[in-house]
PDB file of C-alpha atoms in Angstrom:
ATOM      1  CA  UNK A  29     290.453 -68.142  42.891  1.00 42.00           C
ATOM      2  CA  UNK A  30     294.048 -68.411  42.905  1.00 47.00           C
ATOM      3  CA  UNK A  31     295.827 -69.355  45.759  1.00 50.00           C
ATOM      4  CA  UNK A  32     299.766 -68.385  44.712  1.00 52.00           C
ATOM      5  CA  UNK A  33     301.929 -66.694  46.422  1.00 62.00           C
ATOM      6  CA  UNK A  34     301.612 -63.677  48.762  1.00 78.00           C
ATOM      7  CA  UNK A  35     304.458 -61.795  49.388  1.00 87.00           C
ATOM      8  CA  UNK A  36     306.036 -62.220  52.430  1.00 94.00           C
ATOM      9  CA  UNK A  37     305.497 -59.698  56.143  1.00 95.00           C
ATOM     10  CA  UNK A  38     306.347 -59.039  59.626  1.00 97.00           C
ATOM     11  CA  UNK A  39     303.835 -61.310  61.842  1.00 97.00           C
ATOM     12  CA  UNK A  40     303.678 -57.976  64.434  1.00 97.00           C
ATOM     13  CA  UNK A  41     303.368 -55.118  62.109  1.00 96.00           C
ATOM     14  CA  UNK A  42     302.410 -55.925  59.249  1.00 94.00           C
ATOM     15  CA  UNK A  43     304.719 -54.753  57.421  1.00 94.00           C
ATOM     16  CA  UNK A  44     305.608 -56.449  53.497  1.00 92.00           C
ATOM     17  CA  UNK A  45     309.162 -57.018  52.824  1.00 94.00           C
ATOM     18  CA  UNK A  46     310.366 -55.528  49.960  1.00 90.00           C
ATOM     19  CA  UNK A  47     313.359 -56.005  47.265  1.00 89.00           C
ATOM     20  CA  UNK A  48     316.530 -58.262  48.519  1.00 90.00           C
ATOM     21  CA  UNK A  49     314.535 -59.789  51.844  1.00 95.00           C
ATOM     22  CA  UNK A  50     310.726 -60.594  49.500  1.00 92.00           C
ATOM     23  CA  UNK A  51     313.712 -62.659  47.441  1.00 89.00           C
ATOM     24  CA  UNK A  52     315.105 -64.217  50.488  1.00 92.00           C
ATOM     25  CA  UNK A  53     312.693 -64.623  52.655  1.00 95.00           C
ATOM     26  CA  UNK A  54     310.077 -66.398  49.521  1.00 90.00           C
ATOM     27  CA  UNK A  55     313.146 -68.593  49.181  1.00 89.00           C
ATOM     28  CA  UNK A  56     313.987 -69.360  52.869  1.00 94.00           C
ATOM     29  CA  UNK A  57     309.324 -70.283  52.753  1.00 93.00           C
ATOM     30  CA  UNK A  58     309.494 -72.396  49.690  1.00 88.00           C
ATOM     31  CA  UNK A  59     312.843 -74.634  51.274  1.00 92.00           C
ATOM     32  CA  UNK A  60     310.961 -75.138  53.960  1.00 93.00           C
ATOM     33  CA  UNK A  61     307.588 -75.676  52.135  1.00 89.00           C
ATOM     34  CA  UNK A  62     305.690 -73.100  53.858  1.00 89.00           C
ATOM     35  CA  UNK A  63     305.079 -71.375  50.537  1.00 82.00           C
ATOM     36  CA  UNK A  64     301.119 -70.572  52.021  1.00 85.00           C
ATOM     37  CA  UNK A  65     302.224 -68.786  55.204  1.00 93.00           C
ATOM     38  CA  UNK A  66     304.151 -65.784  54.322  1.00 94.00           C
ATOM     39  CA  UNK A  67     303.876 -64.236  58.572  1.00 97.00           C
ATOM     40  CA  UNK A  68     307.409 -63.996  59.427  1.00 98.00           C
ATOM     41  CA  UNK A  69     309.195 -62.073  62.847  1.00 98.00           C
ATOM     42  CA  UNK A  70     311.595 -60.871  65.353  1.00 98.00           C
ATOM     43  CA  UNK A  71     312.729 -63.085  68.136  1.00 97.00           C
ATOM     44  CA  UNK A  72     311.872 -60.175  70.683  1.00 97.00           C
ATOM     45  CA  UNK A  73     308.911 -59.809  68.629  1.00 98.00           C
ATOM     46  CA  UNK A  74     307.097 -62.807  69.766  1.00 98.00           C
ATOM     47  CA  UNK A  75     308.218 -62.890  72.895  1.00 97.00           C
ATOM     48  CA  UNK A  76     306.186 -59.297  73.397  1.00 97.00           C
ATOM     49  CA  UNK A  77     303.171 -61.319  72.288  1.00 97.00           C
ATOM     50  CA  UNK A  78     304.065 -63.948  74.154  1.00 97.00           C
ATOM     51  CA  UNK A  79     305.041 -66.661  71.589  1.00 98.00           C
ATOM     52  CA  UNK A  80     308.134 -68.973  71.619  1.00 97.00           C
ATOM     53  CA  UNK A  81     310.492 -69.145  68.882  1.00 98.00           C
ATOM     54  CA  UNK A  82     311.282 -73.217  69.203  1.00 97.00           C
ATOM     55  CA  UNK A  83     314.962 -74.273  70.365  1.00 96.00           C
ATOM     56  CA  UNK A  84     317.063 -75.058  67.919  1.00 96.00           C
ATOM     57  CA  UNK A  85     315.956 -73.109  64.851  1.00 97.00           C
ATOM     58  CA  UNK A  86     317.953 -71.756  62.854  1.00 97.00           C
ATOM     59  CA  UNK A  87     316.627 -67.423  61.834  1.00 97.00           C
ATOM     60  CA  UNK A  88     316.964 -65.971  59.049  1.00 97.00           C
ATOM     61  CA  UNK A  89     318.878 -62.699  57.922  1.00 97.00           C
ATOM     62  CA  UNK A  90     317.233 -59.708  56.739  1.00 97.00           C
ATOM     63  CA  UNK A  91     318.117 -55.977  55.833  1.00 94.00           C
ATOM     64  CA  UNK A  92     316.769 -52.523  57.266  1.00 90.00           C
ATOM     65  CA  UNK A  93     317.645 -49.593  54.392  1.00 85.00           C
ATOM     66  CA  UNK A  94     316.402 -46.046  56.368  1.00 85.00           C
ATOM     67  CA  UNK A  95     317.909 -43.163  54.579  1.00 85.00           C
ATOM     68  CA  UNK A  96     318.591 -39.640  55.640  1.00 86.00           C
ATOM     69  CA  UNK A  97     318.809 -36.146  54.684  1.00 86.00           C
ATOM     70  CA  UNK A  98     320.827 -33.743  56.595  1.00 87.00           C
ATOM     71  CA  UNK A  99     322.267 -29.915  56.022  1.00 88.00           C
ATOM     72  CA  UNK A 100     325.162 -29.625  54.791  1.00 90.00           C
ATOM     73  CA  UNK A 101     327.808 -27.803  57.205  1.00 88.00           C
ATOM     74  CA  UNK A 102     331.020 -25.817  56.787  1.00 87.00           C
ATOM     75  CA  UNK A 103     334.188 -25.605  59.502  1.00 87.00           C
ATOM     76  CA  UNK A 104     332.034 -23.180  61.691  1.00 87.00           C
ATOM     77  CA  UNK A 105     329.111 -25.247  61.798  1.00 86.00           C
ATOM     78  CA  UNK A 106     327.242 -22.854  59.747  1.00 88.00           C
ATOM     79  CA  UNK A 107     324.712 -24.007  56.512  1.00 87.00           C
ATOM     80  CA  UNK A 108     326.129 -24.208  53.133  1.00 89.00           C
ATOM     81  CA  UNK A 109     323.989 -22.036  50.456  1.00 89.00           C
ATOM     82  CA  UNK A 110     324.120 -23.544  46.421  1.00 86.00           C
ATOM     83  CA  UNK A 111     324.007 -21.189  44.040  1.00 86.00           C
ATOM     84  CA  UNK A 112     320.725 -20.188  43.961  1.00 86.00           C
ATOM     85  CA  UNK A 113     321.079 -19.353  48.341  1.00 86.00           C
ATOM     86  CA  UNK A 114     319.176 -23.276  49.123  1.00 88.00           C
ATOM     87  CA  UNK A 115     320.814 -25.333  51.554  1.00 89.00           C
ATOM     88  CA  UNK A 116     323.111 -27.691  50.901  1.00 90.00           C
ATOM     89  CA  UNK A 117     322.184 -31.000  51.537  1.00 89.00           C
ATOM     90  CA  UNK A 118     324.160 -34.278  51.888  1.00 89.00           C
ATOM     91  CA  UNK A 119     322.689 -37.612  51.232  1.00 87.00           C
ATOM     92  CA  UNK A 120     323.385 -41.334  53.955  1.00 88.00           C
ATOM     93  CA  UNK A 121     321.871 -44.283  53.975  1.00 87.00           C
ATOM     94  CA  UNK A 122     321.699 -46.326  57.955  1.00 88.00           C
ATOM     95  CA  UNK A 123     321.320 -50.407  57.038  1.00 90.00           C
ATOM     96  CA  UNK A 124     320.979 -52.690  60.357  1.00 93.00           C
ATOM     97  CA  UNK A 125     320.494 -56.323  59.638  1.00 96.00           C
ATOM     98  CA  UNK A 126     318.119 -58.481  61.240  1.00 96.00           C
ATOM     99  CA  UNK A 127     317.236 -61.824  62.008  1.00 98.00           C
ATOM    100  CA  UNK A 128     313.492 -63.183  61.891  1.00 98.00           C
ATOM    101  CA  UNK A 129     311.443 -66.334  62.355  1.00 98.00           C
ATOM    102  CA  UNK A 130     308.656 -68.370  59.813  1.00 98.00           C
ATOM    103  CA  UNK A 131     305.393 -68.663  61.809  1.00 97.00           C
ATOM    104  CA  UNK A 132     306.172 -72.493  61.384  1.00 97.00           C
ATOM    105  CA  UNK A 133     309.320 -72.287  64.311  1.00 98.00           C
ATOM    106  CA  UNK A 134     307.489 -69.966  66.345  1.00 98.00           C
ATOM    107  CA  UNK A 135     305.057 -71.279  68.884  1.00 98.00           C
ATOM    108  CA  UNK A 136     301.394 -70.034  70.232  1.00 97.00           C
ATOM    109  CA  UNK A 137     301.153 -67.941  67.182  1.00 97.00           C
ATOM    110  CA  UNK A 138     297.374 -68.501  66.224  1.00 96.00           C
ATOM    111  CA  UNK A 139     296.917 -70.349  62.382  1.00 95.00           C
ATOM    112  CA  UNK A 140     296.969 -68.742  59.500  1.00 94.00           C
ATOM    113  CA  UNK A 141     293.971 -68.207  57.152  1.00 89.00           C
ATOM    114  CA  UNK A 142     295.106 -67.860  53.303  1.00 83.00           C
ATOM    115  CA  UNK A 143     294.407 -65.171  51.677  1.00 78.00           C
ATOM    116  CA  UNK A 144     291.913 -66.112  48.580  1.00 79.00           C
ATOM    117  CA  UNK A 145     292.300 -63.925  45.513  1.00 77.00           C
ATOM    118  CA  UNK A 146     289.369 -63.356  43.243  1.00 85.00           C
ATOM    119  CA  UNK A 147     291.320 -64.079  40.157  1.00 85.00           C
ATOM    120  CA  UNK A 148     288.961 -61.431  37.988  1.00 89.00           C
ATOM    121  CA  UNK A 149     290.416 -58.754  40.934  1.00 91.00           C
ATOM    122  CA  UNK A 150     294.071 -59.804  40.160  1.00 89.00           C
ATOM    123  CA  UNK A 151     293.882 -59.239  36.130  1.00 91.00           C
ATOM    124  CA  UNK A 152     291.879 -56.574  36.804  1.00 94.00           C
ATOM    125  CA  UNK A 153     294.891 -54.920  38.619  1.00 94.00           C
ATOM    126  CA  UNK A 154     297.309 -56.089  36.416  1.00 94.00           C
ATOM    127  CA  UNK A 155     295.687 -54.371  33.836  1.00 96.00           C
ATOM    128  CA  UNK A 156     295.155 -51.237  35.497  1.00 96.00           C
ATOM    129  CA  UNK A 157     299.281 -51.744  35.873  1.00 96.00           C
ATOM    130  CA  UNK A 158     299.708 -51.900  32.082  1.00 97.00           C
ATOM    131  CA  UNK A 159     296.212 -48.772  30.626  1.00 96.00           C
ATOM    132  CA  UNK A 160     298.307 -46.930  33.715  1.00 97.00           C
ATOM    133  CA  UNK A 161     302.194 -46.972  32.633  1.00 97.00           C
ATOM    134  CA  UNK A 162     301.824 -45.411  29.599  1.00 96.00           C
ATOM    135  CA  UNK A 163     303.429 -48.360  27.448  1.00 98.00           C
ATOM    136  CA  UNK A 164     302.971 -48.832  24.038  1.00 98.00           C
ATOM    137  CA  UNK A 165     301.645 -52.304  24.106  1.00 98.00           C
ATOM    138  CA  UNK A 166     301.093 -53.850  20.605  1.00 98.00           C
ATOM    139  CA  UNK A 167     299.321 -56.907  19.765  1.00 98.00           C
ATOM    140  CA  UNK A 168     299.922 -59.647  16.900  1.00 96.00           C
ATOM    141  CA  UNK A 169     302.086 -63.486  15.586  1.00 96.00           C
ATOM    142  CA  UNK A 170     303.531 -65.299  18.166  1.00 94.00           C
ATOM    143  CA  UNK A 171     306.619 -63.703  20.199  1.00 93.00           C
ATOM    144  CA  UNK A 172     306.804 -61.699  23.160  1.00 93.00           C
ATOM    145  CA  UNK A 173     309.200 -59.106  23.733  1.00 94.00           C
ATOM    146  CA  UNK A 174     310.463 -55.645  24.370  1.00 95.00           C
ATOM    147  CA  UNK A 175     311.900 -53.213  21.282  1.00 95.00           C
ATOM    148  CA  UNK A 176     314.360 -50.911  22.802  1.00 92.00           C
ATOM    149  CA  UNK A 177     315.492 -48.672  19.980  1.00 92.00           C
ATOM    150  CA  UNK A 178     311.139 -48.629  19.350  1.00 96.00           C
ATOM    151  CA  UNK A 179     310.139 -48.355  22.185  1.00 97.00           C
ATOM    152  CA  UNK A 180     307.203 -50.438  22.226  1.00 98.00           C
ATOM    153  CA  UNK A 181     305.534 -53.789  23.917  1.00 98.00           C
ATOM    154  CA  UNK A 182     304.948 -56.473  21.347  1.00 98.00           C
ATOM    155  CA  UNK A 183     302.705 -59.528  22.780  1.00 97.00           C
ATOM    156  CA  UNK A 184     300.693 -62.639  21.329  1.00 97.00           C
ATOM    157  CA  UNK A 185     296.259 -61.910  22.006  1.00 97.00           C
ATOM    158  CA  UNK A 186     295.410 -62.651  25.591  1.00 96.00           C
ATOM    159  CA  UNK A 187     293.520 -65.864  23.687  1.00 96.00           C
ATOM    160  CA  UNK A 188     296.732 -67.426  22.429  1.00 96.00           C
ATOM    161  CA  UNK A 189     298.358 -68.001  25.953  1.00 92.00           C
ATOM    162  CA  UNK A 190     297.278 -71.075  28.078  1.00 89.00           C
ATOM    163  CA  UNK A 191     295.595 -68.753  30.924  1.00 88.00           C
ATOM    164  CA  UNK A 192     295.518 -65.101  31.973  1.00 90.00           C
ATOM    165  CA  UNK A 193     297.543 -65.293  34.390  1.00 86.00           C
ATOM    166  CA  UNK A 194     300.195 -66.403  31.434  1.00 88.00           C
ATOM    167  CA  UNK A 195     299.295 -63.862  29.799  1.00 93.00           C
ATOM    168  CA  UNK A 196     299.317 -61.379  32.490  1.00 92.00           C
ATOM    169  CA  UNK A 197     302.927 -62.403  33.991  1.00 88.00           C
ATOM    170  CA  UNK A 198     304.674 -62.223  30.720  1.00 90.00           C
ATOM    171  CA  UNK A 199     303.663 -58.494  30.124  1.00 94.00           C
ATOM    172  CA  UNK A 200     304.767 -57.957  33.014  1.00 92.00           C
ATOM    173  CA  UNK A 201     308.008 -59.415  32.621  1.00 91.00           C
ATOM    174  CA  UNK A 202     308.330 -57.254  29.157  1.00 95.00           C
ATOM    175  CA  UNK A 203     306.940 -53.836  30.898  1.00 96.00           C
ATOM    176  CA  UNK A 204     309.854 -54.399  33.450  1.00 95.00           C
ATOM    177  CA  UNK A 205     312.269 -54.420  30.252  1.00 95.00           C
ATOM    178  CA  UNK A 206     309.897 -50.999  29.273  1.00 97.00           C
ATOM    179  CA  UNK A 207     311.338 -49.231  32.694  1.00 96.00           C
ATOM    180  CA  UNK A 208     315.421 -49.748  31.322  1.00 95.00           C
ATOM    181  CA  UNK A 209     314.748 -46.839  28.621  1.00 95.00           C
ATOM    182  CA  UNK A 210     317.993 -44.537  28.210  1.00 93.00           C
ATOM    183  CA  UNK A 211     314.439 -42.225  29.300  1.00 95.00           C
ATOM    184  CA  UNK A 212     313.041 -43.881  32.318  1.00 96.00           C
ATOM    185  CA  UNK A 213     315.949 -46.047  34.488  1.00 94.00           C
ATOM    186  CA  UNK A 214     318.779 -46.265  32.099  1.00 93.00           C
ATOM    187  CA  UNK A 215     319.521 -49.630  32.543  1.00 91.00           C
ATOM    188  CA  UNK A 216     322.188 -51.271  29.518  1.00 85.00           C
ATOM    189  CA  UNK A 217     320.059 -53.304  27.080  1.00 79.00           C
ATOM    190  CA  UNK A 218     322.350 -54.007  24.319  1.00 73.00           C
ATOM    191  CA  UNK A 219     324.016 -56.813  23.347  1.00 69.00           C
ATOM    192  CA  UNK A 220     323.559 -60.461  22.226  1.00 75.00           C
ATOM    193  CA  UNK A 221     321.748 -63.744  24.143  1.00 74.00           C
ATOM    194  CA  UNK A 222     325.062 -64.486  25.057  1.00 73.00           C
ATOM    195  CA  UNK A 223     326.527 -60.899  27.066  1.00 77.00           C
ATOM    196  CA  UNK A 224     326.670 -60.935  30.410  1.00 76.00           C
ATOM    197  CA  UNK A 225     323.834 -57.347  29.692  1.00 80.00           C
ATOM    198  CA  UNK A 226     321.483 -59.166  28.377  1.00 82.00           C
ATOM    199  CA  UNK A 227     321.684 -61.743  31.177  1.00 81.00           C
ATOM    200  CA  UNK A 228     321.279 -58.879  33.797  1.00 83.00           C
ATOM    201  CA  UNK A 229     318.911 -57.462  31.732  1.00 88.00           C
ATOM    202  CA  UNK A 230     316.610 -61.487  31.340  1.00 85.00           C
ATOM    203  CA  UNK A 231     317.425 -61.370  35.527  1.00 85.00           C
ATOM    204  CA  UNK A 232     315.738 -57.882  36.315  1.00 89.00           C
ATOM    205  CA  UNK A 233     313.375 -58.722  34.569  1.00 88.00           C
ATOM    206  CA  UNK A 234     311.669 -61.976  35.848  1.00 84.00           C
ATOM    207  CA  UNK A 235     312.750 -60.689  38.985  1.00 87.00           C
ATOM    208  CA  UNK A 236     309.856 -57.597  38.332  1.00 88.00           C
ATOM    209  CA  UNK A 237     307.030 -60.021  37.348  1.00 85.00           C
ATOM    210  CA  UNK A 238     307.758 -62.194  40.132  1.00 84.00           C
ATOM    211  CA  UNK A 239     307.578 -58.470  42.101  1.00 88.00           C
ATOM    212  CA  UNK A 240     304.195 -57.215  41.132  1.00 89.00           C
ATOM    213  CA  UNK A 241     302.569 -60.401  40.706  1.00 85.00           C
ATOM    214  CA  UNK A 242     302.645 -61.070  44.168  1.00 84.00           C
ATOM    215  CA  UNK A 243     301.281 -57.416  44.542  1.00 85.00           C
ATOM    216  CA  UNK A 244     297.942 -58.188  42.222  1.00 88.00           C
ATOM    217  CA  UNK A 245     298.148 -61.654  42.857  1.00 85.00           C
ATOM    218  CA  UNK A 246     298.653 -62.719  39.030  1.00 84.00           C
ATOM    219  CA  UNK A 247     299.918 -66.751  39.473  1.00 76.00           C
ATOM    220  CA  UNK A 248     303.576 -67.624  38.111  1.00 71.00           C
ATOM    221  CA  UNK A 249     302.868 -70.401  36.629  1.00 69.00           C
ATOM    222  CA  UNK A 250     304.808 -73.738  35.332  1.00 71.00           C
ATOM    223  CA  UNK A 251     303.724 -72.569  31.995  1.00 70.00           C
ATOM    224  CA  UNK A 252     304.977 -69.665  32.902  1.00 67.00           C
ATOM    225  CA  UNK A 253     308.148 -70.480  33.982  1.00 69.00           C
ATOM    226  CA  UNK A 254     309.086 -73.161  31.783  1.00 71.00           C
ATOM    227  CA  UNK A 255     308.771 -70.508  29.920  1.00 68.00           C
ATOM    228  CA  UNK A 256     311.074 -68.366  30.696  1.00 67.00           C
ATOM    229  CA  UNK A 257     313.214 -71.569  32.269  1.00 69.00           C
ATOM    230  CA  UNK A 258     315.798 -71.016  29.475  1.00 68.00           C
ATOM    231  CA  UNK A 259     317.215 -67.940  30.735  1.00 67.00           C
ATOM    232  CA  UNK A 260     318.264 -69.477  33.407  1.00 69.00           C
ATOM    233  CA  UNK A 261     322.186 -70.244  32.576  1.00 71.00           C
ATOM    234  CA  UNK A 262     322.334 -66.685  31.033  1.00 73.00           C
ATOM    235  CA  UNK A 263     321.580 -65.776  34.951  1.00 76.00           C
ATOM    236  CA  UNK A 264     324.037 -68.796  36.259  1.00 79.00           C
ATOM    237  CA  UNK A 265     326.751 -67.677  34.585  1.00 76.00           C
ATOM    238  CA  UNK A 266     325.984 -63.922  35.184  1.00 75.00           C
ATOM    239  CA  UNK A 267     326.026 -64.204  39.490  1.00 80.00           C
ATOM    240  CA  UNK A 268     329.157 -66.570  39.083  1.00 84.00           C
ATOM    241  CA  UNK A 269     331.130 -63.683  37.608  1.00 82.00           C
ATOM    242  CA  UNK A 270     329.369 -61.189  39.395  1.00 82.00           C
ATOM    243  CA  UNK A 271     328.611 -62.200  42.287  1.00 79.00           C
ATOM    244  CA  UNK A 272     326.091 -59.494  43.824  1.00 83.00           C
ATOM    245  CA  UNK A 273     323.975 -59.703  40.359  1.00 82.00           C
ATOM    246  CA  UNK A 274     321.332 -61.464  42.519  1.00 82.00           C
ATOM    247  CA  UNK A 275     321.587 -57.895  44.718  1.00 83.00           C
ATOM    248  CA  UNK A 276     322.077 -55.413  42.043  1.00 84.00           C
ATOM    249  CA  UNK A 277     319.096 -57.144  39.412  1.00 85.00           C
ATOM    250  CA  UNK A 278     316.615 -56.704  43.198  1.00 87.00           C
TER     251      UNK A 278
END
């Protein structure tokens, strides 16, 4: 089994936080030394449960997005139709900000029972994601990479990795690159290792690997982070030039 990072979730609703909220709350939990407890909630939610936020505690901001589609109307309030006679719609986004507090900042909340992941089941989940993705995954050699032009993933054989967790974390990193192909999400994947495009894409791939590893329970080992540490300089340069680079990557 493995007791690695869990996806942050709301202690009252049970809903998991995604996207930039996942990154923000995971980082904040790590800074607080509370990675083993992924529970958060708002002041009002805690109050409704009979819990109390400890005096002087500072909360952490999260963002809520809701996409809404409404029919397009003309100046007379009548629906606008397209060439095929179908109702045209306009899409809008509602953004709200909330402040949440970690379970360790709240009095009265019950102790957390960490989820103990079964390593075999975690590996099976990751294997299913890889196989059902439809990606062309090849094995052999001593390099792990995604060949953008030829559209295939190359990985060393599983037994060459320090652990199966390292294999799957790396495979999920390359699978995230695979999603950026022009026939899929169409991200910019050109340029040498010193280019901003390369830095942005590596940031996307590492965050993608982290997201899916947390969802499946695959452990992000120290060896995995050490192998990918060489990318950090590129990420820092990208974020310095474009402060929203991290947000866009998420």
